[in-house]
Amino acid sequence: MKLSPRLQMVADLVREGVTVADIGTDHAYVPAYLVACGKCPAAVASDLREGPLMNAVTALALYGVTEQVSLRLSDGLDAYSPADADDFIFAGMGGTLIVELLSRTDWIFDSGKRFIFQPMTHAELVRAYLLQNGFHILAEHACFDECRPYVAFSAAYDPAYRPHYRKSYIWMGELPQAMNEAASYYLTKQYIYLKKRADALERAAMLPDEVRTIREILPDLLPYVRLK
Ligand SMILES: C[S@@+](CC[C@H](N)C(=O)[O-])C[C@H]1O[C@@H](n2cnc3c(N)ncnc32)[C@H](O)[C@@H]1O
C-alpha cells in the first residue's frame, strides 16, 4: 500500500507500536496503512459523517485490516475517551477547526499522548494554540504533493518545557530544523502573505500594532525565503 506524499508525511510522525486514532479520517488510508505495514497494532478511524466512513469500510477491507481498525462517528474527539488511543491525527482539516476541536476536549493535557497535525490552512493558529496551552512541538516536516506544499507536525503536552518563543515561531514552527524545498516554498508563501498584509495595513493607516509585529517577524523568515 502506497500513501500520497502528504499522507506518508503524516504517517511517519506516528510512534511505532501505539494505537492510533485518525480524526476526520474520510477514506481511512492512514490508519489502514499504519496497521497493514505493522507500525501500529490497532487503530480507530472516525469522522463526523457516515458517507466518509463508508469509504473507510471499503479501504479497510481492501487492505485486510477490518479487524484491527474500528470505525466510529465522532465530532472531533467527542466520542473518544483517553484510553482509546495514544496518538491522535488531525489531517486535511483547516487550522480553525482543529483549534476548535482541541479547545473543547479536557483530556488532551496528558504528556503520554501524541498529537499529529496536518492543517490545510492556518497552521499558525494551531501552533499558537499549542504554545499557549503548554504543548511542545516535537517535529515538523514539509512536502510537495501534486505541486502543492503541505506541512505536518507532532506535539505533546509538556508544561515544564518553556523556551523563549520568538513572535515568528507560530509562522515557522520547527521547519527551520527540517529544511527542504517544500519547507522553503511554504515559508516563502508565509513571508509574501505577511509582507503584503503589513504593506496594505500601513497604506491604509490601520492596526499599527499588528504592522509592528509583522515587521518584527519578517526578518526571521527572510533566510528561508526563495524569491525568483
Ligand atoms: C478533507 S477530508 C481529510 C481526510 C483525511 N484526513 C486526509 O487528510 O486526507 C476532511 C474530513 O474531515 C471530516 N470532518 C469535518 N469536520 C469534522 C469534525 N468536526 N469531526 C470529525 N470529522 C470532521 C470530513 O467529514 C472529511 O471526511
Short mmCIF file of C-alpha atoms and ligand atoms in Angstrom, two decimals:
data_model
loop_
_atom_site.label_atom_id
_atom_site.label_comp_id
_atom_site.label_asym_id
_atom_site.label_seq_id
_atom_site.Cartn_x
_atom_site.Cartn_y
_atom_site.Cartn_z
CA MET A 1 0.00 0.00 0.00
CA LYS A 2 1.46 3.36 -1.03
CA LEU A 3 0.32 6.63 0.51
CA SER A 4 0.46 10.04 -1.16
CA PRO A 5 3.47 12.15 -0.03
CA ARG A 6 1.18 14.24 2.23
CA LEU A 7 -0.33 11.24 3.99
CA GLN A 8 3.04 9.48 4.21
CA MET A 9 4.45 12.56 5.99
CA VAL A 10 1.57 12.29 8.49
CA ALA A 11 2.01 8.51 8.97
CA ASP A 12 5.76 8.97 9.59
CA LEU A 13 5.02 11.19 12.63
CA VAL A 14 3.05 8.43 14.40
CA ARG A 15 5.00 6.48 17.01
CA GLU A 16 5.82 2.84 16.41
CA GLY A 17 3.74 0.29 18.35
CA VAL A 18 0.97 2.65 19.53
CA THR A 19 -2.77 2.62 18.98
CA VAL A 20 -3.54 5.49 16.66
CA ALA A 21 -6.76 7.47 16.14
CA ASP A 22 -7.46 9.34 12.91
CA ILE A 23 -9.95 12.18 13.38
CA GLY A 24 -11.76 13.20 10.17
CA THR A 25 -10.46 10.06 8.53
CA ASP A 26 -12.61 10.06 5.35
CA HIS A 27 -11.03 7.15 3.36
CA ALA A 28 -9.06 5.84 6.40
CA TYR A 29 -5.92 5.44 4.27
CA VAL A 30 -3.55 6.45 7.08
CA PRO A 31 -4.84 4.06 9.79
CA ALA A 32 -5.19 1.28 7.17
CA TYR A 33 -1.58 1.85 6.11
CA LEU A 34 -0.21 2.04 9.67
CA VAL A 35 -1.84 -1.24 10.64
CA ALA A 36 -1.17 -3.01 7.32
CA CYS A 37 2.55 -2.19 7.42
CA GLY A 38 2.81 -3.31 11.07
CA LYS A 39 3.78 0.08 12.55
CA CYS A 40 0.64 0.13 14.72
CA PRO A 41 -1.16 -2.93 16.12
CA ALA A 42 -4.59 -1.25 16.15
CA ALA A 43 -6.35 1.95 15.15
CA VAL A 44 -9.57 3.93 15.46
CA ALA A 45 -10.82 5.90 12.45
CA SER A 46 -13.59 8.43 12.97
CA ASP A 47 -15.48 11.02 11.00
CA LEU A 48 -18.29 13.49 11.54
CA ARG A 49 -20.38 11.96 8.77
CA GLU A 50 -21.44 8.47 7.70
CA GLY A 51 -20.55 8.91 4.00
CA PRO A 52 -16.79 9.08 4.61
CA LEU A 53 -16.99 6.09 6.95
CA MET A 54 -18.49 4.08 4.07
CA ASN A 55 -15.31 4.91 2.07
CA ALA A 56 -13.34 3.76 5.07
CA VAL A 57 -15.15 0.38 5.19
CA THR A 58 -14.07 -0.25 1.58
CA ALA A 59 -10.43 0.72 2.21
CA LEU A 60 -10.13 -1.39 5.37
CA ALA A 61 -11.49 -4.46 3.54
CA LEU A 62 -9.17 -3.84 0.60
CA TYR A 63 -6.12 -3.74 2.84
CA GLY A 64 -7.25 -6.65 5.04
CA VAL A 65 -7.29 -4.65 8.30
CA THR A 66 -11.03 -4.63 9.13
CA GLU A 67 -10.43 -6.49 12.41
CA GLN A 68 -7.75 -4.13 13.71
CA VAL A 69 -9.28 -0.75 12.74
CA SER A 70 -12.52 0.25 14.42
CA LEU A 71 -14.73 2.91 12.87
CA ARG A 72 -16.88 5.42 14.72
CA LEU A 73 -18.91 8.54 14.16
CA SER A 74 -17.45 11.38 16.18
CA ASP A 75 -17.45 15.15 16.06
CA GLY A 76 -13.75 15.75 16.72
CA LEU A 77 -12.75 13.94 19.92
CA ASP A 78 -16.29 14.00 21.38
CA ALA A 79 -16.87 10.23 21.10
CA TYR A 80 -13.37 9.34 22.38
CA SER A 81 -12.03 8.66 25.82
CA PRO A 82 -8.31 9.00 26.55
CA ALA A 83 -7.94 5.22 26.77
CA ASP A 84 -8.95 4.78 23.12
CA ALA A 85 -5.58 5.67 21.60
CA ASP A 86 -2.07 7.03 22.20
CA ASP A 87 -1.52 9.08 19.04
CA PHE A 88 -4.25 11.25 17.51
CA ILE A 89 -4.12 12.51 13.92
CA PHE A 90 -5.89 15.63 12.63
CA ALA A 91 -5.10 15.78 8.91
CA GLY A 92 -6.71 17.54 5.98
CA MET A 93 -8.75 19.97 8.10
CA GLY A 94 -8.46 23.73 8.48
CA GLY A 95 -6.47 25.12 11.41
CA THR A 96 -9.51 26.97 12.78
CA LEU A 97 -11.49 23.72 13.04
CA ILE A 98 -8.57 21.85 14.59
CA VAL A 99 -8.24 24.50 17.32
CA GLU A 100 -11.98 24.36 17.97
CA LEU A 101 -11.89 20.56 18.33
CA LEU A 102 -8.89 20.68 20.71
CA SER A 103 -10.36 23.52 22.77
CA ARG A 104 -13.40 21.55 23.82
CA THR A 105 -11.54 18.40 24.95
CA ASP A 106 -10.20 18.48 28.51
CA TRP A 107 -8.18 15.23 28.48
CA ILE A 108 -5.65 16.31 25.83
CA PHE A 109 -3.39 17.68 28.61
CA ASP A 110 -1.67 14.31 29.07
CA SER A 111 2.04 14.04 28.35
CA GLY A 112 1.66 10.40 27.29
CA LYS A 113 -0.44 11.34 24.30
CA ARG A 114 0.92 12.49 20.95
CA PHE A 115 -0.98 14.72 18.53
CA ILE A 116 -0.20 14.89 14.84
CA PHE A 117 -1.48 17.83 12.82
CA GLN A 118 -1.59 18.44 9.10
CA PRO A 119 -3.62 21.66 8.78
CA MET A 120 -4.69 22.62 5.26
CA THR A 121 -4.93 26.29 6.26
CA HIS A 122 -3.92 28.48 9.21
CA ALA A 123 -1.25 26.22 10.65
CA GLU A 124 -0.17 29.32 12.63
CA LEU A 125 -3.41 29.15 14.66
CA VAL A 126 -2.71 25.52 15.62
CA ARG A 127 0.89 26.31 16.61
CA ALA A 128 -0.29 29.34 18.63
CA TYR A 129 -2.90 27.22 20.45
CA LEU A 130 -0.27 24.57 21.27
CA LEU A 131 2.22 27.10 22.64
CA GLN A 132 -0.40 28.92 24.71
CA ASN A 133 -1.60 25.66 26.24
CA GLY A 134 1.67 24.04 27.35
CA PHE A 135 2.35 21.82 24.34
CA HIS A 136 5.76 21.27 22.80
CA ILE A 137 6.02 20.92 19.02
CA LEU A 138 8.35 17.96 18.67
CA ALA A 139 8.93 17.68 14.93
CA GLU A 140 7.71 19.32 11.78
CA HIS A 141 8.09 18.46 8.10
CA ALA A 142 7.04 19.81 4.72
CA CYS A 143 6.48 18.04 1.42
CA PHE A 144 5.09 18.66 -2.05
CA ASP A 145 2.05 16.67 -3.13
CA GLU A 146 0.85 17.32 -6.68
CA CYS A 147 2.93 20.52 -6.72
CA ARG A 148 1.32 21.95 -3.53
CA PRO A 149 3.32 22.36 -0.32
CA TYR A 150 1.97 20.81 2.90
CA VAL A 151 3.23 20.85 6.48
CA ALA A 152 2.70 18.39 9.31
CA PHE A 153 3.86 18.47 12.91
CA SER A 154 3.64 16.42 16.09
CA ALA A 155 3.13 17.77 19.59
CA ALA A 156 2.86 16.57 23.19
CA TYR A 157 1.72 18.27 26.39
CA ASP A 158 4.82 19.34 28.29
CA PRO A 159 4.13 22.30 30.61
CA ALA A 160 7.68 22.19 32.01
CA TYR A 161 9.09 22.97 28.55
CA ARG A 162 9.04 26.77 28.41
CA PRO A 163 11.60 28.08 25.93
CA HIS A 164 11.53 31.69 24.77
CA TYR A 165 9.50 31.62 21.57
CA ARG A 166 10.07 34.43 19.11
CA LYS A 167 6.94 36.01 17.59
CA SER A 168 7.84 34.39 14.27
CA TYR A 169 7.59 30.86 15.73
CA ILE A 170 3.91 30.38 15.00
CA TRP A 171 4.59 31.13 11.30
CA MET A 172 7.62 28.85 11.02
CA GLY A 173 7.24 26.13 13.63
CA GLU A 174 10.09 23.65 13.57
CA LEU A 175 10.53 23.87 9.77
CA PRO A 176 13.98 25.51 10.02
CA GLN A 177 15.14 22.22 11.62
CA ALA A 178 13.89 20.24 8.60
CA MET A 179 14.60 22.49 5.65
CA ASN A 180 13.90 21.17 2.20
CA GLU A 181 12.48 22.66 -0.98
CA ALA A 182 8.87 22.32 0.21
CA ALA A 183 9.64 23.99 3.56
CA SER A 184 11.36 26.86 1.81
CA TYR A 185 8.43 27.25 -0.61
CA TYR A 186 5.96 27.20 2.31
CA LEU A 187 7.96 29.79 4.31
CA THR A 188 8.26 31.98 1.20
CA LYS A 189 4.45 31.94 0.89
CA GLN A 190 4.12 32.93 4.55
CA TYR A 191 6.63 35.75 4.05
CA ILE A 192 4.81 37.10 0.98
CA TYR A 193 1.42 36.92 2.74
CA LEU A 194 2.68 38.75 5.83
CA LYS A 195 4.59 41.39 3.88
CA LYS A 196 1.57 42.16 1.68
CA ARG A 197 -0.64 42.40 4.76
CA ALA A 198 1.74 44.77 6.56
CA ASP A 199 2.14 46.93 3.44
CA ALA A 200 -1.64 47.12 2.91
CA LEU A 201 -2.33 47.94 6.57
CA GLU A 202 0.38 50.59 6.52
CA ARG A 203 -1.03 52.20 3.35
CA ALA A 204 -4.47 52.30 4.99
CA ALA A 205 -3.00 53.59 8.30
CA MET A 206 -4.71 50.72 10.14
CA LEU A 207 -3.74 48.38 13.02
CA PRO A 208 -0.27 49.84 13.72
CA ASP A 209 0.45 47.24 16.45
CA GLU A 210 -0.11 44.39 14.00
CA VAL A 211 2.08 46.11 11.40
CA ARG A 212 4.85 46.44 14.03
CA THR A 213 4.55 42.75 14.94
CA ILE A 214 4.71 41.65 11.30
CA ARG A 215 7.75 43.88 10.67
CA GLU A 216 9.44 42.13 13.61
CA ILE A 217 8.59 38.68 12.21
CA LEU A 218 9.67 39.20 8.58
CA PRO A 219 13.48 39.23 9.16
CA ASP A 220 13.25 35.82 10.88
CA LEU A 221 11.56 34.34 7.81
CA LEU A 222 13.88 36.01 5.31
CA PRO A 223 16.79 33.49 5.45
CA TYR A 224 14.43 30.76 4.23
CA VAL A 225 12.75 32.80 1.50
CA ARG A 226 13.48 31.96 -2.16
CA LEU A 227 12.18 34.71 -4.42
CA LYS A 228 12.54 34.13 -8.17
C1 LIG B 1 -10.57 16.79 3.52
S1 LIG B 1 -11.06 15.39 4.46
C2 LIG B 1 -9.49 14.83 5.06
C3 LIG B 1 -9.40 13.34 5.06
C4 LIG B 1 -8.08 12.78 5.56
N1 LIG B 1 -7.90 13.03 6.98
C5 LIG B 1 -6.92 13.35 4.78
O1 LIG B 1 -6.12 14.08 5.36
O2 LIG B 1 -6.82 13.07 3.57
C6 LIG B 1 -11.78 16.09 5.91
C7 LIG B 1 -12.64 15.10 6.66
O3 LIG B 1 -12.89 15.65 7.95
C8 LIG B 1 -14.24 15.36 8.28
N2 LIG B 1 -14.67 16.32 9.31
C9 LIG B 1 -15.03 17.60 9.15
N3 LIG B 1 -15.36 18.15 10.33
C10 LIG B 1 -15.20 17.17 11.27
C11 LIG B 1 -15.39 17.11 12.66
N4 LIG B 1 -15.84 18.16 13.35
N5 LIG B 1 -15.13 15.95 13.30
C12 LIG B 1 -14.71 14.87 12.60
N6 LIG B 1 -14.51 14.87 11.27
C13 LIG B 1 -14.75 16.01 10.61
C14 LIG B 1 -14.99 15.46 6.96
O4 LIG B 1 -16.21 14.75 7.01
C15 LIG B 1 -13.97 14.84 6.00
O5 LIG B 1 -14.17 13.46 5.83
#
